[in-house]
XYZ file of C-alpha atoms in Angstrom:
697
model
C -23.282 140.565 21.880
C -25.299 139.717 24.976
C -23.142 138.479 27.822
C -24.065 135.207 29.426
C -25.182 135.886 33.002
C -22.892 134.637 35.719
C -24.819 131.983 37.571
C -23.960 129.325 40.129
C -26.205 126.318 40.631
C -25.835 124.401 43.851
C -27.991 122.911 46.561
C -27.789 124.339 50.073
C -26.888 120.868 51.358
C -23.934 120.678 48.980
C -22.734 124.111 50.037
C -22.892 123.141 53.712
C -21.102 119.824 53.328
C -18.696 120.525 50.488
C -17.931 124.155 51.227
C -18.529 125.621 54.663
C -17.741 122.375 56.466
C -15.084 121.045 54.101
C -12.018 122.261 56.009
C -11.349 123.807 59.374
C -8.073 125.686 58.882
C -6.486 128.280 56.624
C -3.588 126.133 55.293
C -5.981 123.420 54.082
C -8.116 125.954 52.195
C -5.094 127.666 50.673
C -3.857 124.268 49.540
C -7.022 123.800 47.455
C -6.465 127.161 45.771
C -2.776 126.354 45.213
C -3.813 123.051 43.610
C -6.125 124.941 41.233
C -3.202 127.204 40.307
C -1.090 124.138 39.503
C -3.861 122.853 37.248
C -3.895 126.268 35.529
C -0.190 125.822 34.639
C 0.831 128.653 36.964
C 4.528 128.985 37.725
C 4.132 131.386 40.629
C 1.484 131.588 43.336
C 1.580 134.491 45.780
C -0.277 134.365 49.095
C -0.575 137.651 50.967
C -1.787 137.724 54.556
C -2.907 141.197 55.643
C -3.687 141.032 59.354
C -4.656 144.707 59.547
C -7.214 144.471 56.743
C -8.045 140.883 57.754
C -7.793 139.621 54.203
C -6.031 136.789 52.411
C -5.107 137.319 48.764
C -4.037 134.464 46.478
C -2.741 135.296 43.021
C -1.315 133.061 40.293
C 0.163 133.602 36.837
C -1.663 130.673 35.238
C -3.765 130.712 32.073
C -6.773 132.191 33.912
C -10.378 131.958 32.656
C -12.474 133.844 30.186
C -16.158 134.450 30.885
C -17.228 131.094 29.519
C -14.534 129.399 31.574
C -15.784 131.106 34.730
C -19.328 129.962 34.103
C -18.619 126.475 32.822
C -15.778 125.625 35.192
C -15.522 127.848 38.248
C -19.248 128.404 38.847
C -20.227 124.864 37.958
C -20.027 122.756 41.079
C -18.984 119.224 40.204
C -17.250 120.221 36.969
C -15.349 117.127 35.895
C -12.104 118.763 34.934
C -10.257 115.765 33.517
C -13.195 114.607 31.415
C -13.723 118.045 29.896
C -10.157 119.350 29.585
C -8.136 116.178 29.208
C -5.768 114.071 31.304
C -2.968 116.647 31.201
C -2.685 120.440 31.185
C -1.387 122.350 28.145
C 2.103 122.236 29.734
C 1.851 118.514 30.367
C 1.106 118.553 34.082
C -1.067 115.932 35.736
C -3.997 117.932 37.131
C -4.837 117.553 40.823
C -8.482 118.593 40.558
C -11.132 116.062 39.690
C -14.657 116.902 40.837
C -14.641 120.690 40.901
C -15.607 121.120 44.543
C -12.319 122.273 46.099
C -13.116 125.910 45.327
C -16.068 125.744 47.711
C -13.621 125.308 50.590
C -12.993 129.072 50.589
C -16.360 129.501 52.308
C -15.169 127.485 55.306
C -12.872 130.366 56.280
C -14.275 133.430 54.468
C -17.681 135.018 53.978
C -16.725 137.032 50.905
C -14.539 136.066 47.949
C -13.623 138.505 45.181
C -12.360 136.802 42.024
C -10.448 138.559 39.244
C -9.365 136.438 36.267
C -8.138 137.135 32.727
C -7.749 134.922 29.654
C -7.654 135.708 25.944
C -7.596 139.415 26.856
C -11.040 138.997 28.472
C -11.363 140.201 32.029
C -13.963 138.821 34.436
C -14.476 140.088 37.973
C -17.133 139.130 40.454
C -17.883 138.806 44.154
C -19.366 135.836 46.003
C -20.908 136.139 49.457
C -21.501 133.000 51.500
C -24.524 134.383 53.360
C -26.120 135.728 50.178
C -25.569 132.365 48.488
C -27.277 130.546 51.342
C -30.284 132.888 51.231
C -30.551 132.715 47.437
C -30.673 128.939 47.244
C -32.549 128.190 50.477
C -35.907 126.593 49.675
C -35.465 126.821 45.882
C -35.385 123.623 43.918
C -33.238 125.252 41.235
C -30.660 126.405 43.772
C -29.251 129.165 41.562
C -27.062 132.027 42.697
C -25.886 134.975 40.650
C -22.710 136.602 42.023
C -22.279 140.361 41.907
C -20.126 141.466 39.001
C -17.372 143.958 39.832
C -16.485 146.963 37.700
C -13.146 147.758 39.254
C -10.049 145.947 38.002
C -6.624 145.757 39.699
C -4.243 147.718 37.510
C -1.337 145.393 38.320
C -3.123 142.159 37.321
C -2.054 141.303 33.770
C -2.306 137.522 33.806
C -3.894 134.655 35.693
C -6.287 134.812 38.630
C -6.522 136.757 41.874
C -8.780 135.738 44.776
C -9.312 138.073 47.740
C -10.897 136.532 50.836
C -12.481 138.699 53.551
C -14.976 138.357 56.375
C -12.723 135.672 57.771
C -14.109 133.263 60.321
C -10.603 132.129 61.275
C -8.479 134.620 63.180
C -5.195 135.612 61.560
C -3.643 136.828 64.822
C -1.870 133.552 65.569
C -0.952 132.847 61.944
C 2.739 133.290 61.106
C 4.482 133.312 57.745
C 6.807 130.509 58.818
C 3.971 128.434 60.203
C 1.880 128.837 57.049
C 4.863 127.975 54.868
C 5.424 124.789 56.865
C 1.835 123.665 56.630
C 1.451 124.373 52.921
C 4.834 122.790 52.145
C 3.752 119.594 53.878
C 0.684 119.286 51.636
C 2.620 119.311 48.364
C 5.612 117.507 46.918
C 5.810 119.627 43.732
C 6.731 123.017 45.215
C 10.176 124.260 44.233
C 12.470 124.854 41.242
C 12.542 121.181 40.251
C 8.883 121.358 39.208
C 8.934 125.013 38.078
C 6.251 125.825 40.624
C 6.847 128.583 43.160
C 4.552 129.394 46.073
C 5.246 132.504 48.144
C 3.779 133.691 51.429
C 4.094 137.451 51.912
C 6.909 137.400 49.353
C 8.811 134.564 51.042
C 9.148 131.507 48.791
C 8.223 128.063 50.122
C 10.801 125.330 49.571
C 10.898 121.592 50.242
C 13.055 122.352 53.275
C 10.138 124.226 54.874
C 8.525 120.905 55.683
C 11.242 120.683 58.351
C 11.307 116.889 58.514
C 14.888 116.613 57.332
C 16.124 118.414 60.451
C 15.038 115.755 62.919
C 15.359 112.387 61.185
C 17.667 109.890 62.853
C 17.082 106.883 60.568
C 15.639 106.783 57.041
C 14.150 104.166 54.710
C 13.511 105.191 51.084
C 11.466 103.986 48.118
C 12.178 104.885 44.492
C 13.955 108.131 43.697
C 14.502 109.895 47.023
C 18.006 111.238 46.454
C 17.046 114.884 46.905
C 15.398 114.180 50.227
C 18.301 112.033 51.430
C 20.727 114.849 50.680
C 18.651 117.257 52.782
C 18.825 114.997 55.855
C 22.000 116.193 57.527
C 21.614 114.526 60.928
C 21.098 110.862 60.032
C 22.998 108.550 62.369
C 23.201 105.879 59.679
C 23.023 105.842 55.854
C 19.477 105.686 54.505
C 18.298 102.165 53.699
C 16.841 101.806 50.189
C 13.868 99.419 50.362
C 12.795 99.676 46.718
C 13.810 96.126 45.795
C 12.136 94.694 48.917
C 8.694 95.967 47.852
C 9.095 95.666 44.074
C 7.379 92.272 43.701
C 4.389 93.153 45.882
C 3.900 96.474 44.091
C 4.123 94.865 40.666
C 1.535 92.236 41.628
C -0.994 95.020 42.219
C 0.087 97.337 39.427
C 1.433 99.971 41.823
C 4.565 102.072 42.127
C 5.845 103.680 45.291
C 8.209 106.556 45.971
C 8.999 108.496 49.108
C 10.376 107.737 52.521
C 9.687 106.633 56.079
C 11.890 107.901 58.858
C 12.236 107.908 62.624
C 13.342 110.655 64.995
C 15.458 110.557 68.139
C 12.683 111.715 70.501
C 8.866 111.598 70.103
C 8.565 115.252 71.161
C 10.438 116.196 67.991
C 7.254 115.329 66.118
C 5.385 118.245 67.696
C 5.935 121.477 65.810
C 5.492 125.082 66.881
C 1.890 125.132 65.662
C 1.071 122.090 67.785
C 0.623 119.780 64.795
C 1.268 116.101 65.422
C 3.752 114.903 62.799
C 3.773 111.302 64.009
C 2.157 110.110 60.783
C 2.689 108.679 57.317
C 1.041 110.821 54.625
C -0.050 109.501 51.221
C 0.430 111.708 48.149
C -1.037 111.548 44.658
C -0.126 113.885 41.788
C 2.044 115.971 44.065
C -0.675 116.698 46.642
C -1.462 115.096 49.981
C -4.396 112.723 49.567
C -4.503 111.245 53.074
C -2.832 112.897 56.037
C -2.081 109.698 57.918
C -2.203 105.940 57.467
C 0.051 105.096 60.413
C -2.820 105.451 62.866
C -4.860 102.920 60.869
C -2.417 100.170 61.793
C -2.778 100.742 65.565
C 0.863 99.857 66.187
C 1.517 99.392 69.908
C 5.284 98.933 69.699
C 7.476 101.758 70.950
C 9.001 102.500 67.536
C 5.630 103.738 66.207
C 5.873 106.867 68.397
C 9.004 107.877 66.474
C 7.749 107.385 62.899
C 7.059 109.973 60.204
C 6.827 109.524 56.444
C 5.672 110.700 53.026
C 4.770 108.137 50.365
C 3.561 108.784 46.817
C 1.542 106.292 44.785
C 0.315 107.771 41.493
C -1.617 104.628 40.547
C -4.173 105.496 43.231
C -5.367 108.340 41.006
C -5.678 106.869 37.527
C -8.645 108.371 35.654
C -9.976 105.120 34.199
C -9.996 103.357 37.571
C -12.430 105.709 39.278
C -12.021 108.256 42.038
C -10.391 106.851 45.185
C -10.881 109.973 47.309
C -13.749 110.332 49.761
C -16.306 113.110 49.270
C -14.468 115.280 51.789
C -11.330 115.105 49.596
C -9.256 114.639 52.768
C -8.910 110.859 52.808
C -8.946 107.770 50.601
C -11.630 105.106 50.420
C -10.586 102.407 52.853
C -12.170 99.544 50.882
C -10.670 100.425 47.505
C -8.562 97.403 46.375
C -5.682 99.670 45.344
C -5.543 101.317 48.744
C -5.925 98.007 50.563
C -2.950 96.607 48.625
C -0.838 99.670 49.394
C -1.747 99.505 53.079
C -0.658 95.851 53.261
C 2.714 96.727 51.726
C 3.212 99.663 54.091
C 2.350 97.512 57.117
C 4.890 94.893 56.034
C 7.510 97.613 55.723
C 6.677 98.985 59.162
C 7.282 95.551 60.669
C 10.693 95.472 59.020
C 11.437 99.006 60.206
C 10.424 98.092 63.764
C 13.049 95.351 63.960
C 15.821 97.386 62.371
C 14.975 100.410 64.509
C 15.308 98.406 67.732
C 18.691 97.000 66.694
C 20.034 100.362 65.573
C 18.775 102.192 68.638
C 20.374 99.651 70.972
C 23.714 99.845 69.208
C 23.677 103.612 68.834
C 22.406 104.025 72.388
C 25.581 102.406 73.646
C 27.595 104.807 71.488
C 25.694 107.782 72.908
C 26.352 106.630 76.471
C 29.994 106.055 75.582
C 30.040 109.659 74.382
C 30.187 110.573 78.060
C 33.905 109.979 78.782
C 33.209 108.991 82.376
C 30.769 106.268 81.263
C 33.204 105.003 78.635
C 35.898 104.869 81.293
C 33.601 102.934 83.647
C 32.706 100.408 80.926
C 36.373 99.904 80.097
C 36.966 98.563 83.613
C 34.287 95.869 83.329
C 35.322 92.440 82.212
C 33.941 89.580 80.121
C 30.253 88.730 80.264
C 29.485 91.576 82.693
C 30.828 94.124 80.207
C 28.845 92.638 77.301
C 25.642 92.623 79.329
C 26.230 96.198 80.483
C 26.779 97.435 76.909
C 23.644 95.667 75.654
C 21.482 96.974 78.478
C 22.734 100.542 78.225
C 21.920 100.391 74.522
C 18.392 99.222 75.305
C 17.790 102.407 77.295
C 17.674 104.147 73.912
C 14.559 102.161 72.970
C 12.620 102.985 76.134
C 9.720 105.445 75.801
C 11.054 108.190 78.076
C 12.646 111.629 78.064
C 16.297 112.554 78.413
C 16.090 113.134 82.174
C 14.497 109.732 82.759
C 17.131 108.047 80.616
C 19.867 109.716 82.635
C 18.375 108.341 85.844
C 18.019 104.892 84.251
C 21.627 105.036 83.096
C 22.818 105.875 86.607
C 20.666 103.103 88.085
C 22.029 100.688 85.467
C 25.605 101.506 86.407
C 24.840 100.817 90.050
C 23.079 97.573 89.109
C 26.040 96.333 87.089
C 28.431 97.373 89.816
C 26.401 95.141 92.129
C 26.544 92.359 89.536
C 30.307 92.802 89.237
C 30.788 92.689 93.002
C 28.775 89.479 93.169
C 31.432 87.990 90.919
C 34.025 89.392 93.291
C 32.365 87.652 96.248
C 32.383 84.375 94.314
C 36.171 84.743 94.172
C 36.362 84.411 97.964
C 35.986 80.640 97.746
C 39.143 80.432 95.649
C 41.343 82.779 97.688
C 43.914 81.130 99.869
C 44.124 82.002 103.556
C 47.479 83.732 103.208
C 46.169 86.156 100.531
C 44.435 88.433 103.029
C 45.111 91.523 100.912
C 42.806 90.182 98.172
C 39.984 89.676 100.674
C 40.377 93.206 102.037
C 40.386 94.573 98.486
C 37.055 92.857 97.736
C 35.422 94.108 100.935
C 36.698 97.626 100.319
C 35.171 97.619 96.831
C 31.828 96.554 98.337
C 32.048 99.449 100.805
C 32.669 101.775 97.859
C 29.534 100.489 96.138
C 27.460 101.022 99.293
C 28.793 104.580 99.430
C 27.728 105.182 95.827
C 24.254 103.776 96.433
C 23.611 106.029 99.385
C 25.154 108.990 97.603
C 22.490 108.713 94.916
C 19.752 108.446 97.551
C 20.967 111.620 99.210
C 21.400 113.411 95.880
C 17.812 112.556 94.969
C 16.574 113.853 98.305
C 18.363 117.152 97.860
C 16.694 117.580 94.468
C 13.289 116.822 96.022
C 13.873 119.378 98.767
C 14.943 122.057 96.303
C 11.952 121.367 94.077
C 9.607 121.648 97.044
C 11.230 124.914 98.090
C 10.733 126.365 94.630
C 7.098 125.333 94.391
C 5.830 126.025 97.864
C 4.171 129.314 98.690
C 3.565 130.296 102.288
C -0.147 129.560 102.263
C 0.365 126.210 100.570
C 3.140 124.748 102.693
C 1.026 122.991 105.251
C -1.145 121.173 102.698
C 1.610 120.379 100.188
C 3.917 118.920 102.827
C 1.227 117.042 104.701
C 1.311 113.624 103.026
C 4.929 113.926 101.993
C 6.227 114.275 105.542
C 4.528 111.102 106.728
C 6.019 109.127 103.842
C 9.490 110.653 104.147
C 10.471 111.167 107.761
C 13.974 112.166 106.639
C 12.531 115.627 105.907
C 12.257 116.120 109.681
C 15.432 114.319 110.654
C 18.008 112.920 108.175
C 18.690 110.027 110.563
C 15.117 108.754 110.334
C 13.951 106.143 107.893
C 10.508 104.641 108.038
C 10.629 101.157 109.510
C 9.303 98.267 107.430
C 6.730 95.706 108.508
C 4.999 97.949 111.034
C 1.939 98.905 108.996
C -0.481 97.101 111.333
C 0.779 99.011 114.380
C 0.647 102.279 112.464
C -2.976 101.600 111.578
C -3.909 101.003 115.230
C -2.249 104.204 116.429
C -3.554 106.227 113.505
C -7.122 105.118 114.277
C -6.667 106.404 117.836
C -5.266 109.730 116.612
C -8.014 110.138 113.999
C -10.638 109.545 116.681
C -9.035 112.276 118.771
C -9.045 114.636 115.788
C -12.760 114.079 115.201
C -13.423 114.956 118.831
C -11.758 118.365 118.596
C -13.947 121.447 118.624
C -13.557 125.189 118.217
C -10.055 126.600 117.985
C -8.384 123.231 118.521
C -10.147 121.782 115.488
C -9.442 124.871 113.400
C -5.738 124.975 114.252
C -4.934 121.382 113.338
C -4.237 120.264 109.762
C -3.409 116.633 110.408
C -1.732 114.237 112.792
C -0.048 110.980 111.923
C 2.163 108.210 113.282
C 5.151 106.367 111.843
C 7.771 104.027 113.177
C 11.432 104.592 112.504
C 14.516 102.681 113.515
C 14.243 102.266 117.279
C 11.646 105.003 117.731
C 7.939 105.827 117.497
C 7.219 109.172 115.851
C 3.995 111.180 116.076
C 3.817 114.227 113.804
C 1.231 116.961 114.232
C 0.822 119.640 111.599
C -0.686 122.906 112.745
C -1.979 125.504 110.336
C 0.664 127.909 109.130
C -1.260 130.855 110.533
C -2.014 129.285 113.950
C -0.169 130.353 117.108
C -0.886 127.763 119.831
C -0.077 128.358 123.514
C 2.563 125.976 124.859
C 0.304 124.682 127.685
C -2.395 123.800 125.147
C 0.191 122.141 122.942
C 1.669 120.197 125.887
C -1.778 118.982 126.990
C -2.575 117.752 123.498
C 0.803 116.086 123.117
C 0.488 114.322 126.491
C -2.833 112.856 125.383
C -1.299 111.547 122.121
C 1.684 110.098 123.947
C -0.309 108.312 126.632
C -2.898 106.966 124.176
C -0.282 105.730 121.746
C 1.753 104.167 124.552
C -1.258 102.167 125.741
C -1.520 100.658 122.268
C 2.221 100.172 121.714
C 2.738 98.438 125.094
C 0.853 95.463 123.642
C 3.310 95.076 120.736
C 6.851 93.859 120.253
C 7.928 97.504 119.901
C 6.857 98.563 123.411
C 10.380 99.491 124.483
C 10.852 102.025 121.681
C 10.715 105.627 122.910
C 8.018 107.955 121.595
C 8.944 111.290 120.067
C 6.337 113.867 119.081
C 7.082 116.580 116.523
C 4.811 119.602 116.253
C 5.233 121.390 112.929
C 4.170 125.016 113.259
C 4.009 128.088 111.108
C 4.079 130.554 113.995
C 5.833 130.388 117.340
C 3.773 129.946 120.547
C 3.023 133.288 122.242
C 5.373 132.286 125.120
C 8.313 132.996 122.798
C 7.744 136.636 123.790
C 8.087 135.974 127.554
C 11.345 136.146 129.553
C 11.927 132.388 129.327
C 11.358 132.541 125.549
C 12.106 129.635 123.237
C 14.124 127.730 125.839
C 11.168 127.701 128.230
C 8.842 126.389 125.523
C 11.369 123.700 124.575
C 11.712 122.604 128.215
C 7.929 122.358 128.679
C 7.551 120.203 125.565
C 10.605 118.086 126.381
C 8.800 116.879 129.491
C 6.175 115.267 127.252
C 8.680 113.940 124.679
C 7.873 116.664 122.162
C 9.660 119.334 120.168
C 8.799 122.047 117.642
C 9.875 122.268 113.991
C 8.824 125.294 111.950
C 7.631 125.009 108.357
C 10.182 127.544 107.148
C 13.029 125.674 108.856
C 11.978 122.207 107.781
C 13.250 122.228 104.216
C 16.198 124.502 104.971
C 17.471 122.229 107.748
C 16.988 119.069 105.710
C 18.724 120.566 102.691
C 21.639 121.789 104.760
C 22.098 118.434 106.482
C 22.229 116.561 103.186
C 24.272 119.240 101.431
C 26.910 119.028 104.156
C 26.929 115.282 103.791
C 27.289 115.464 99.999
C 30.143 117.950 100.275
C 32.180 115.247 101.995
C 30.631 112.385 100.052
C 31.789 113.531 96.613
C 35.389 113.245 97.795
C 35.132 109.505 98.354
C 32.438 108.215 95.970
C 34.284 106.646 93.039
C 31.162 106.703 90.853
C 30.163 110.270 91.670
C 32.096 111.693 88.746
C 30.401 109.244 86.385
C 26.924 110.219 87.603
C 27.707 113.933 87.482
C 28.955 113.603 83.914
C 25.716 111.833 82.939
C 23.621 114.632 84.468
C 25.637 117.332 82.702
C 25.696 115.650 79.297
C 23.212 117.556 77.125
C 23.550 117.130 73.335
C 21.397 119.581 71.390
C 18.302 117.993 69.874
C 17.195 119.288 66.442
C 13.594 120.415 65.989
C 11.242 120.485 63.018
C 11.103 124.265 63.024
C 14.794 125.076 63.377
C 16.886 123.809 60.446
C 20.138 124.556 62.206
C 23.100 122.294 62.540
C 23.001 120.525 65.887
C 26.021 120.917 68.084
C 26.646 118.596 70.985
C 27.972 120.144 74.147
C 31.300 118.673 75.276
C 30.890 116.097 78.018
C 32.523 116.797 81.387
C 35.724 114.961 82.174
C 35.417 112.025 84.585
C 36.153 112.813 88.206
C 38.682 110.648 89.995
C 38.146 110.395 93.756
C 40.561 109.207 96.459
C 39.774 105.976 98.253
C 38.716 107.382 101.625
C 35.757 106.815 103.914
C 32.717 109.093 104.013
C 32.500 111.463 106.953
C 29.330 112.116 108.928
C 27.216 115.101 107.915
C 28.096 118.476 109.401
C 24.923 118.442 111.466
C 26.358 115.690 113.630
C 23.648 113.277 112.502
C 24.412 110.445 110.140
C 21.734 109.817 107.524
C 20.643 106.225 107.871
C 21.414 103.879 105.000
C 18.865 101.896 103.083
């Protein structure tokens, strides 16, 4: 009997748009082949990634194809599977395939595909080459392609179909078994023992848990039968809310049914997995396969809750044979104007509005519980009274709904505690009107508590400055110091001297002096111009400060430096004498990288200091700047922690670090124990060890 020739008929345009350009990643292509295996009643699909050979092999134990099946189904692009083979498979499955174009997706990642398939004891093997196909059909109206038949047969293939992909256009180097399992698992809801459908990657079976979503969900809303998924979510803060009855009427009105879930996570960054995929989405499934990756983005929700949402919803009525195909030609999305999809979208949007309100309430309430999980914070709250306590609890809970990271929330929590302490002390001051003259002890108690609050405020300012200094020290390299510190020094004079704070309301004067200094800078030439980085002027409490930054590598003679400084001082004084601040002394700070050459003379550093002192100037070296500032504040903090009654609370907040679950690590989260609150004696803060007292804001 003459064998029918293997022949594929397709236009080049169809190949380009429905094959080569159909998908852009390996998991998406493998999902199409897995779907075909499901339609073939396979119970096991094995995917083998061979990075050395640069091949991907997909094998299933389905019913396979005989020669006629290969020609009429596999090689016929646009084969209408459900019309020709019925609405269900021989084992009663609802087939995923519809138009017979998914198989072309293999050419978006591979040049060559070898297909081995067996049915009714008839073996068929052939090879398809993307480039040969393109050449064969280019310019021909018939658009026919005859694949090369293969004579070899894998001895271990007894049933089903094997596809070997090679000439891969997508590198396998970054592909991991775990990553591939995650991505394939997220495209199907029928993988696992429940549906008698196993998919393995390099021998490792994919399970529903590989989707990873259950590890990170904080709150959950379900539709229809979602018991299995609910059981897998071990870290929910509250019981899942079943919304089936809430949507029943709307679904019935449109002839739809809905199953699945929508959930929210604790932190938006939990919706970024190890492969970089964005999981902040709601996927739509039909017949066990993802039909649209995301509908959440369609709603353009601006509320904060939307950044925390993830979901999987299944609506089988979107894929009913007699109602027409709802999928777009790319097979990766649904037709936006289809009445069925429009109705489903309206229901989902209504549910999201409900979820938004519930989420805000739950996050506020649970946020207070989280904060109270820090014993020191709970202890602080317990000492508040009445309306102040209620307001503090509500506000602290609201911090849990703010779009920010853990570190930001810690800072907000500390700031909130200070704010409510201020609010509480305002109530204390209101008590003064009702205190009798003879009750002096009550008055002193109120004033002492206000002093304590002022101590706490400044303690946080100093603590923040120490962190800034340490960060700068870590980041600065020698050749970057001058430029990185330039603008920061002018804004934060406390880096030069902890006692200095920039004066307020003097911007006009600063502009006048700065214009004079800038004009001088423009007039510099040669070495003088090369050595200078910048010069600026600021006012501080009771003093005018001019800061000149020299290049780190420059070594300027003291006479040159003194002459320059004298010019700045005299020019600035001429301007300042016309202002209300004319009696303030002028101090000039020269920040250098290298010492003047006179440091090597007999008079040394003391002689240089004396010369500059005559013109109201002094030297600070780059390398000393941060060290001195850090030491001054560190000495201050060493004494401060002994008297700041809120210091223990703030330290406990900083140290509190509960473990956050991730989508790729299905491990039980364990919260670290919170530090115990620190009790401090009621004493007054001593001056810093440097002998200079940091000014208070």
